[in-house]
Short mmCIF file of C-alpha atoms in Angstrom, two decimals:
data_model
loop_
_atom_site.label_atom_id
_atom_site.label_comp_id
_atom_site.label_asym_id
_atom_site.label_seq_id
_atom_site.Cartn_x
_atom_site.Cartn_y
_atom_site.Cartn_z
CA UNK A 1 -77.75 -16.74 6.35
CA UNK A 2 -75.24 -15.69 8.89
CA UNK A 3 -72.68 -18.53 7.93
CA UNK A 4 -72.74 -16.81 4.29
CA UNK A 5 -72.57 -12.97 5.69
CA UNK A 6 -69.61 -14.00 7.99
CA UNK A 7 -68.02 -16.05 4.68
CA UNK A 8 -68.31 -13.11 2.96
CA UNK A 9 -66.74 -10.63 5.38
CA UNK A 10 -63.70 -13.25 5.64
CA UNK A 11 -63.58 -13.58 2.47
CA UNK A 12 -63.44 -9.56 1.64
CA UNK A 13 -61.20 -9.49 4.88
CA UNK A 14 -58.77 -11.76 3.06
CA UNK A 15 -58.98 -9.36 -0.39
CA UNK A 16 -58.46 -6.53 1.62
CA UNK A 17 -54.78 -7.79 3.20
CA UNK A 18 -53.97 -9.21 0.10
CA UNK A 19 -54.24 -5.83 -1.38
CA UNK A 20 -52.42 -4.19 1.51
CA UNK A 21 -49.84 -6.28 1.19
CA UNK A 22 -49.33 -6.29 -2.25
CA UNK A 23 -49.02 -2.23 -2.22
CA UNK A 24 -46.30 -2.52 0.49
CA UNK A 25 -44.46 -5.42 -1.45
CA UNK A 26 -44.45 -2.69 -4.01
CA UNK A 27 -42.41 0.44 -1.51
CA UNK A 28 -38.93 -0.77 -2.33
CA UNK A 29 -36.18 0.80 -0.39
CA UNK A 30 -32.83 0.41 -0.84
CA UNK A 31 -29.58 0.56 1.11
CA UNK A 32 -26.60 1.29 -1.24
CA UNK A 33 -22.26 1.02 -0.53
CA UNK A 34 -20.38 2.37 -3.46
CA UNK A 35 -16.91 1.32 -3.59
CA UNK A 36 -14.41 4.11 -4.24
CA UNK A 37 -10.40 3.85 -3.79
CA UNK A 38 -8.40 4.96 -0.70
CA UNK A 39 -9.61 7.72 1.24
CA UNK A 40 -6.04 9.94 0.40
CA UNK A 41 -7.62 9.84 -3.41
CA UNK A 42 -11.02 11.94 -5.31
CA UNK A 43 -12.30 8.27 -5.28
CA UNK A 44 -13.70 8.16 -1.58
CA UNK A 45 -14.86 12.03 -1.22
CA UNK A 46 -16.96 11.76 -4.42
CA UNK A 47 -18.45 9.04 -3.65
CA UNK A 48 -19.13 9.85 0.07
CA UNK A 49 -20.42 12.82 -1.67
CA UNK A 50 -22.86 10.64 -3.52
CA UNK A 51 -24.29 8.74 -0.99
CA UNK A 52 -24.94 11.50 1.06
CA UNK A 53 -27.29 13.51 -2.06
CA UNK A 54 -28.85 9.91 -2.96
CA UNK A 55 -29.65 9.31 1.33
CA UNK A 56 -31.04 13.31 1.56
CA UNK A 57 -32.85 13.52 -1.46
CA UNK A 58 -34.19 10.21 -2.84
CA UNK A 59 -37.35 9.04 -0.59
CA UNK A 60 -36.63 5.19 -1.47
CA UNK A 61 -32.43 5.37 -0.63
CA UNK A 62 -32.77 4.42 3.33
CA UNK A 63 -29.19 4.79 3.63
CA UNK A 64 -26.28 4.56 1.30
CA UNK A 65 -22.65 4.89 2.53
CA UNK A 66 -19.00 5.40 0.38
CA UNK A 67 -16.51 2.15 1.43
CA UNK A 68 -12.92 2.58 1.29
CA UNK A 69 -11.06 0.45 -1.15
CA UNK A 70 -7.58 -0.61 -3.28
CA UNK A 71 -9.76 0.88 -6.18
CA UNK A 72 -11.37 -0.55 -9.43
CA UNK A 73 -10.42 -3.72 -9.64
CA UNK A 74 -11.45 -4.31 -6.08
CA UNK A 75 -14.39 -2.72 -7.06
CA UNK A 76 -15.21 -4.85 -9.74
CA UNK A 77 -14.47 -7.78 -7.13
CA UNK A 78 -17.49 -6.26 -5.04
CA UNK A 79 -19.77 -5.96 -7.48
CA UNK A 80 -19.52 -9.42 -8.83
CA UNK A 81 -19.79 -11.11 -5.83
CA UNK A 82 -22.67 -8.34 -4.85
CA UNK A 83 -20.94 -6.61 -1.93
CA UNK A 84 -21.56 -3.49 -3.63
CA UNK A 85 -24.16 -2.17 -5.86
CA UNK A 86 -22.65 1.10 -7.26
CA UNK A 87 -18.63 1.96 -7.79
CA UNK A 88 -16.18 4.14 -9.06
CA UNK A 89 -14.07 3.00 -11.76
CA UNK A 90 -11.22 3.69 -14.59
CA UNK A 91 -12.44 2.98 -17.71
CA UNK A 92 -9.94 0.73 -19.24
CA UNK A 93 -9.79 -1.27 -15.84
CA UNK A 94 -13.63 -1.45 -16.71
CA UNK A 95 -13.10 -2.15 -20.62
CA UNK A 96 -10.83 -5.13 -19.59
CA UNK A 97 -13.11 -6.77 -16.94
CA UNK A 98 -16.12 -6.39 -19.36
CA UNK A 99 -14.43 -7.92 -22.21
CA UNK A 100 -11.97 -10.55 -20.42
CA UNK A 101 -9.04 -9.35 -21.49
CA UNK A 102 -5.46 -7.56 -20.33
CA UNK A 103 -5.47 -7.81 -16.36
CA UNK A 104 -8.52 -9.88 -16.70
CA UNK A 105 -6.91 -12.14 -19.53
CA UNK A 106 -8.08 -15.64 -18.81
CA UNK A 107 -10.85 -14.77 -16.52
CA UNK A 108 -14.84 -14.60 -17.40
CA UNK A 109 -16.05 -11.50 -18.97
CA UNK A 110 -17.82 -9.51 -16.71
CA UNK A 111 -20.35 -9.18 -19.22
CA UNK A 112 -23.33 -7.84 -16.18
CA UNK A 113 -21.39 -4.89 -15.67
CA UNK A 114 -23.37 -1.48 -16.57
CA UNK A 115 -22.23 1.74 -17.13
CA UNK A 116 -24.20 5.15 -15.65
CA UNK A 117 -22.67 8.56 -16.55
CA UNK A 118 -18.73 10.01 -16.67
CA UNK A 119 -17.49 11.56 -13.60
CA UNK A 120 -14.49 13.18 -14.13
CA UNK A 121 -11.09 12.87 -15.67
CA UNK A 122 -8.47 10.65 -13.84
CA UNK A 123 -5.26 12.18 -14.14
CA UNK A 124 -2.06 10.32 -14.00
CA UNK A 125 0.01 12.17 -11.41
CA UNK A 126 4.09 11.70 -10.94
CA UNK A 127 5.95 12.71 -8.61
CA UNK A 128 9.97 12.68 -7.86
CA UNK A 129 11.46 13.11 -4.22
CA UNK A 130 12.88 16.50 -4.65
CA UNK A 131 16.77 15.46 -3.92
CA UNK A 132 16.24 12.63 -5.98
CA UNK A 133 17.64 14.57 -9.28
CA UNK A 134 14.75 12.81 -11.04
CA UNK A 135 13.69 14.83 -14.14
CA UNK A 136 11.67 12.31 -16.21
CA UNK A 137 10.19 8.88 -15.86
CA UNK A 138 13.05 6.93 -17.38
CA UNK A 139 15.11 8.14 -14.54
CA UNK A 140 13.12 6.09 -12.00
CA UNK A 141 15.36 2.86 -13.46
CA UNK A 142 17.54 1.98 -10.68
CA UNK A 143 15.41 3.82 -7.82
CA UNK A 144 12.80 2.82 -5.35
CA UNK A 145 9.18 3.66 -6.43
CA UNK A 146 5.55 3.37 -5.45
CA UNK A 147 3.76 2.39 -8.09
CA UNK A 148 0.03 1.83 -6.33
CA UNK A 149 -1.49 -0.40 -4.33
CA UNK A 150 -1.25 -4.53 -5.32
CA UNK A 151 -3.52 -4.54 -8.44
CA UNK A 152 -4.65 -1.33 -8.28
CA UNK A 153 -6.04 0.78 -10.97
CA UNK A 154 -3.37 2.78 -10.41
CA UNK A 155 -0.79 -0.04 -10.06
CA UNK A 156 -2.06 -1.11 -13.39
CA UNK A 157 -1.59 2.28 -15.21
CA UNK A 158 1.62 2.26 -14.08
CA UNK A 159 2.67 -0.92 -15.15
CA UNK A 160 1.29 0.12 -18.99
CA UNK A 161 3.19 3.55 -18.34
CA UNK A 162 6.51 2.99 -17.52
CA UNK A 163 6.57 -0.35 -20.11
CA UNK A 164 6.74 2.95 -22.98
CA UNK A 165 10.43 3.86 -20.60
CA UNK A 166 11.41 0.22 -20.87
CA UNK A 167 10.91 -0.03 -17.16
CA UNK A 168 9.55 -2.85 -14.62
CA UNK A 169 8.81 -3.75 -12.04
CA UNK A 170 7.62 -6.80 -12.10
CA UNK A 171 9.15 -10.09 -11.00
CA UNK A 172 7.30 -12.06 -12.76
CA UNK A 173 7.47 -10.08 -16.04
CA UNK A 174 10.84 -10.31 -16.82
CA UNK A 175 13.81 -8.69 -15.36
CA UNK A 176 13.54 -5.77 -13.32
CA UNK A 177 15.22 -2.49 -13.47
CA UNK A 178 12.66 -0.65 -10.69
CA UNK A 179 12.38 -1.33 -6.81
CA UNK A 180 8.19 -1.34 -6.02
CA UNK A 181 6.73 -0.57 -2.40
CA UNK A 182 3.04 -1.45 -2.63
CA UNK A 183 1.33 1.24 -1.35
CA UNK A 184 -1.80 3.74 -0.89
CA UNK A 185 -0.96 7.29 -1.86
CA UNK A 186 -0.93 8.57 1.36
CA UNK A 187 1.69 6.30 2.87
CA UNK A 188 3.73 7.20 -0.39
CA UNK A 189 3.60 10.59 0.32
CA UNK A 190 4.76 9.79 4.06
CA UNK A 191 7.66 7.68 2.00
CA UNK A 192 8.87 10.45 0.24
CA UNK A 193 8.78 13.33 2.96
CA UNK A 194 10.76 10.39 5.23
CA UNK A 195 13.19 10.01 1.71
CA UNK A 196 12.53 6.29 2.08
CA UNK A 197 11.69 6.38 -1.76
CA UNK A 198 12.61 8.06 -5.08
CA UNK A 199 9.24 8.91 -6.31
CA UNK A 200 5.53 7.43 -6.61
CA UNK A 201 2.55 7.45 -9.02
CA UNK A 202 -0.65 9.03 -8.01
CA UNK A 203 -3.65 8.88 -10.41
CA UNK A 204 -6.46 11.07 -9.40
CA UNK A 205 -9.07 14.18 -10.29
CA UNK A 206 -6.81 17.80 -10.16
CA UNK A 207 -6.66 18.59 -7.01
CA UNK A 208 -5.98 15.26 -5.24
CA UNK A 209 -5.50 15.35 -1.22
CA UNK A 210 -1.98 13.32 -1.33
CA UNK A 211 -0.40 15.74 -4.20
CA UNK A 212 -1.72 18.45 -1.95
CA UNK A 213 0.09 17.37 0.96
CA UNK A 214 3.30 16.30 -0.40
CA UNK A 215 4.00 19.95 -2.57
CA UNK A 216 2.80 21.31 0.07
CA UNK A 217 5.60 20.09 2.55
CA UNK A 218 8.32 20.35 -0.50
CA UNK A 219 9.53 17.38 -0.95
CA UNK A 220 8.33 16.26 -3.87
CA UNK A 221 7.44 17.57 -7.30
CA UNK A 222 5.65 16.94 -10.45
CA UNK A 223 7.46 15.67 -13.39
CA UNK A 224 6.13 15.57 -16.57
CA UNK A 225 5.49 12.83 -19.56
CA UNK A 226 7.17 13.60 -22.65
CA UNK A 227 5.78 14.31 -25.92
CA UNK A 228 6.58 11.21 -27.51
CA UNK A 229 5.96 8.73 -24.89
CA UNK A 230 2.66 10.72 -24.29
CA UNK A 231 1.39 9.36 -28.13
CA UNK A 232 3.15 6.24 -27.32
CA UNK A 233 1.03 5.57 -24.62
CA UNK A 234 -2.44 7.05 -25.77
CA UNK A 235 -1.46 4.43 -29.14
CA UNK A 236 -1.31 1.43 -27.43
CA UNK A 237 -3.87 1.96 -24.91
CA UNK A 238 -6.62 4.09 -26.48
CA UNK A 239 -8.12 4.85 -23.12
CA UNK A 240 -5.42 7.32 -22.37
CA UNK A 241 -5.67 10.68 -23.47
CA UNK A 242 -2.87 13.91 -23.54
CA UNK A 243 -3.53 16.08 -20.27
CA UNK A 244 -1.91 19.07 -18.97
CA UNK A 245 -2.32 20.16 -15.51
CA UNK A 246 -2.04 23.72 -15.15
CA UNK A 247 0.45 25.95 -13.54
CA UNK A 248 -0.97 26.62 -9.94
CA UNK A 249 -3.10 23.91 -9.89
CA UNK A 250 -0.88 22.63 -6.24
CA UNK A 251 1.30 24.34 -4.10
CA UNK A 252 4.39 24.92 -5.19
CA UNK A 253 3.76 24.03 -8.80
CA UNK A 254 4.89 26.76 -11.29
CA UNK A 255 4.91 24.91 -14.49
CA UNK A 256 1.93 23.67 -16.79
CA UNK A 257 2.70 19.99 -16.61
CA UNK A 258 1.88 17.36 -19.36
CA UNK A 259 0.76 14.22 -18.61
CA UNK A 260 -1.89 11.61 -19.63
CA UNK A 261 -5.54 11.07 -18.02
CA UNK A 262 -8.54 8.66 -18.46
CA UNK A 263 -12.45 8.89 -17.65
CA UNK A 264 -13.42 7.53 -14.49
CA UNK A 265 -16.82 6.64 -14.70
CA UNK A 266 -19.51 5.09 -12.36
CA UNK A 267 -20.98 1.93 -12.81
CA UNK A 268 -23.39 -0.91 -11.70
CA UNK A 269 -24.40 -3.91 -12.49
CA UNK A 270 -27.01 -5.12 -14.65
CA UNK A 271 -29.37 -6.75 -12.25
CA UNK A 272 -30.15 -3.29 -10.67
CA UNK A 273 -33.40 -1.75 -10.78
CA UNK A 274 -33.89 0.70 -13.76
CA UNK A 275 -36.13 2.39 -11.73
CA UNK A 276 -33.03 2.83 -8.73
CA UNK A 277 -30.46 3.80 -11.51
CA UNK A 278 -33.01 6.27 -13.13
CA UNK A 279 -33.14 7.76 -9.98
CA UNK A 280 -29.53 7.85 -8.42
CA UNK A 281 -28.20 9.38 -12.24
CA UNK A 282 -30.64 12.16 -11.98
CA UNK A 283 -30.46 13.22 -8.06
CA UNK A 284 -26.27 13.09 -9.34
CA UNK A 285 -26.75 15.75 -11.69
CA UNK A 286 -30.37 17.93 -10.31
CA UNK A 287 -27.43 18.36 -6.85
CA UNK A 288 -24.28 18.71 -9.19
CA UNK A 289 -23.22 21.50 -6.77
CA UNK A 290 -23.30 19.53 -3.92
CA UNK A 291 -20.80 17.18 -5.82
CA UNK A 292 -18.36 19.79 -6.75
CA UNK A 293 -18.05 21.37 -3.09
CA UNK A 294 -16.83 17.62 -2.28
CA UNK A 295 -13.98 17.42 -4.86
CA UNK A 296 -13.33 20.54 -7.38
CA UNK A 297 -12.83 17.51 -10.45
CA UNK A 298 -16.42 16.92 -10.49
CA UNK A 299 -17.00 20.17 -12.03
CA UNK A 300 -16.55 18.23 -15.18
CA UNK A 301 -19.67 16.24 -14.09
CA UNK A 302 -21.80 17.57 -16.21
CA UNK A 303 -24.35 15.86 -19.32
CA UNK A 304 -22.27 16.97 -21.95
CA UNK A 305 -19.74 14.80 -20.73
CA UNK A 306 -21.64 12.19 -19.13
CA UNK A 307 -20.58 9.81 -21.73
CA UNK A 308 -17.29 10.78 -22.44
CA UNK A 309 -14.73 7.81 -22.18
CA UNK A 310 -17.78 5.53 -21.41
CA UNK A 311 -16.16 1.88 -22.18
CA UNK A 312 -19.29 -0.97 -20.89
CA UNK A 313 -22.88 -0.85 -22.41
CA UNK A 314 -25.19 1.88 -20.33
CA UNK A 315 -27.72 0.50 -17.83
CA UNK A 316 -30.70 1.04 -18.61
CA UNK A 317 -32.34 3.40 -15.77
CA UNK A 318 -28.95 5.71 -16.85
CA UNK A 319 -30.13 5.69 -20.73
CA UNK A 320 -33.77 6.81 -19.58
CA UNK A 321 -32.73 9.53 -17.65
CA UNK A 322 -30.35 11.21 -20.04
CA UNK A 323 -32.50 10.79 -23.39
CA UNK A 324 -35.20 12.75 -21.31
CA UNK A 325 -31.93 15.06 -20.86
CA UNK A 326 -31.77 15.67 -24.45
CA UNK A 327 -28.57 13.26 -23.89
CA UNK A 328 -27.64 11.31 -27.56
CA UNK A 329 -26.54 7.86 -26.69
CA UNK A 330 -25.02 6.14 -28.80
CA UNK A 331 -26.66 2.63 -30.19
CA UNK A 332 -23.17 0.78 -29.09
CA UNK A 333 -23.86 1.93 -25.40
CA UNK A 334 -27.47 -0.06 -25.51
CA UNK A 335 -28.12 -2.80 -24.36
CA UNK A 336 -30.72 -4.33 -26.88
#
């Protein structure tokens, strides 16, 4: 009689861990890094932003911390080889790594990639040293320029830009007619005050830290896209879209200018939980203020843009959260 009481207590002893156990296999927690772009960019305070309302106000988001990068393609790097679970990105960058084609031409599709919501317009930014007597982009031919970081997003929208000038700078593309220094935007903007080059491209949300800086001191200044090569580009690369930046927007800057933006969006990959993504997409929005006291461009955050530009299939903790938004997603942006 005791052996079978005592068998039974074990026995119930054993259920009773197994249980346990089970419950707290169930408690996920996560600890996030979101690649961004270099810190002189909206990239990096946007998504430091982030992480900080995700680690404050989601109970299973232990820690989760913004990393410095060259930008999307890095980004995209990350996230395949899982260095990263959540990243800013341009949207054509994004289009051309999902479907294996442009910069990614010859490479596998990175068909795991996952969209989540729209941040904010990325606005292509160019700026002439102010002695330089450069007026428009086709007088860069001949110069020295800073075109982006080595296979940057930005490098790449350069690239697509000045190709509607009949400039490059690209050795292995042919002859070149432009002088490139690989570089982040703030040690461009250290270039030009030093006049140790003509001009750079800076993409970015309006205002963005490095433009700040470099009206500020006066020794550069926004030029401006022309009509024509503004269609040209948004043609060719329907990503693009006609932007003006308005007068006062930076120091110094009297003039509406016209240029060309994209949608920077945030994505994932598939393999997260929906549960995670359902989560981080709606602490994003329920703390949008939080977000725009980072960086002023993320006042465009907002639902009824959240898909605006969107480029990769949604995942699918980002579809749940904005149908119960009263969100209407489109069928091509679901994953079936």
């Amino acid at each position: 009689m005791k052996k079978s009481i005592i068998a039974a207590i074990a026995v119930l002893a054993i259920l009773f861990c197994a249980g346990f156990m089970t419950v707290e296999a169930e408690a996920k927690s996560y600890r996030l890094n979101i690649a961004t772009a270099t810190t002189g960019g909206a990239y990096y305070p946007i998504g430091n932003a982030m992480a900080q309302i995700w680690s404050k106000n989601i109970e299973e988001v232990i820690r989760a911390s913004a990393q410095s990068t060259a930008g999307t393609p890095q980004n995209v790097e990350l996230m395949v080889n899982k260095e990263v679970q959540i990243a800013i990105g341009q949207n054509g960058i994004c289009y051309y790594a999902f479907n294996g084609k442009g910069t990614y031409e010859g490479k596998p599709p990175y068909t795991d990639m996952r969209g989540m919501f729209t941040l904010y317009p990325n606005v292509m930014h160019w700026i002439a040293r102010k002695d330089s007597d450069i007026k428009s982009v086709a007088d860069f031919k001949g110069k020295k320029f800073v075109p982006g970081q080595v296979a940057s997003a930005t490098e790449v929208n350069s690239r697509e830009m000045m190709e509607a000038y009949g400039l490059n700078y690209m050795k292995d593309q042919g002859d070149t007619n432009v002088t490139a220094d690989y570089l982040g935007y703030n040690e461009a903007v250290d270039l030009i005050k030093n006049a140790q080059t003509d001009g750079a491209h800076i993409a970015g949300g309006v205002p963005t830290a490095a433009i700040i800086d470099v009206l500020s001191s006066g020794a550069g200044e926004l030029i401006a896209l022309e009509e024509d090569k503004i269609t040209e580009i948004c043609e060719k690369y329907p990503w693009y879209f006609p932007f003006t930046i308005p007068a006062g927007s930076y120091p110094n800057q009297e003039q509406d200018i016209k240029t060309v933006a994209l949608s920077n969006i945030l994505f994932t990959d598939a393999g997260q939980d929906e549960e995670l993504i359902y989560l981080l997409t709606k602490a994003t929005y329920e703390y949008h203020d939080d977000l725009v006291a980072a960086h002023k461009a993320t006042a465009y955050t907002v639902l009824e843009n959240s898909l605006n530009g969107m480029t990769v299939p949604l995942h699918p903790g980002a579809v749940k959260y904005l149908k119960e938004m009263g969100v209407d997603v489109p069928e091509r942006l679901i994953v079936k």
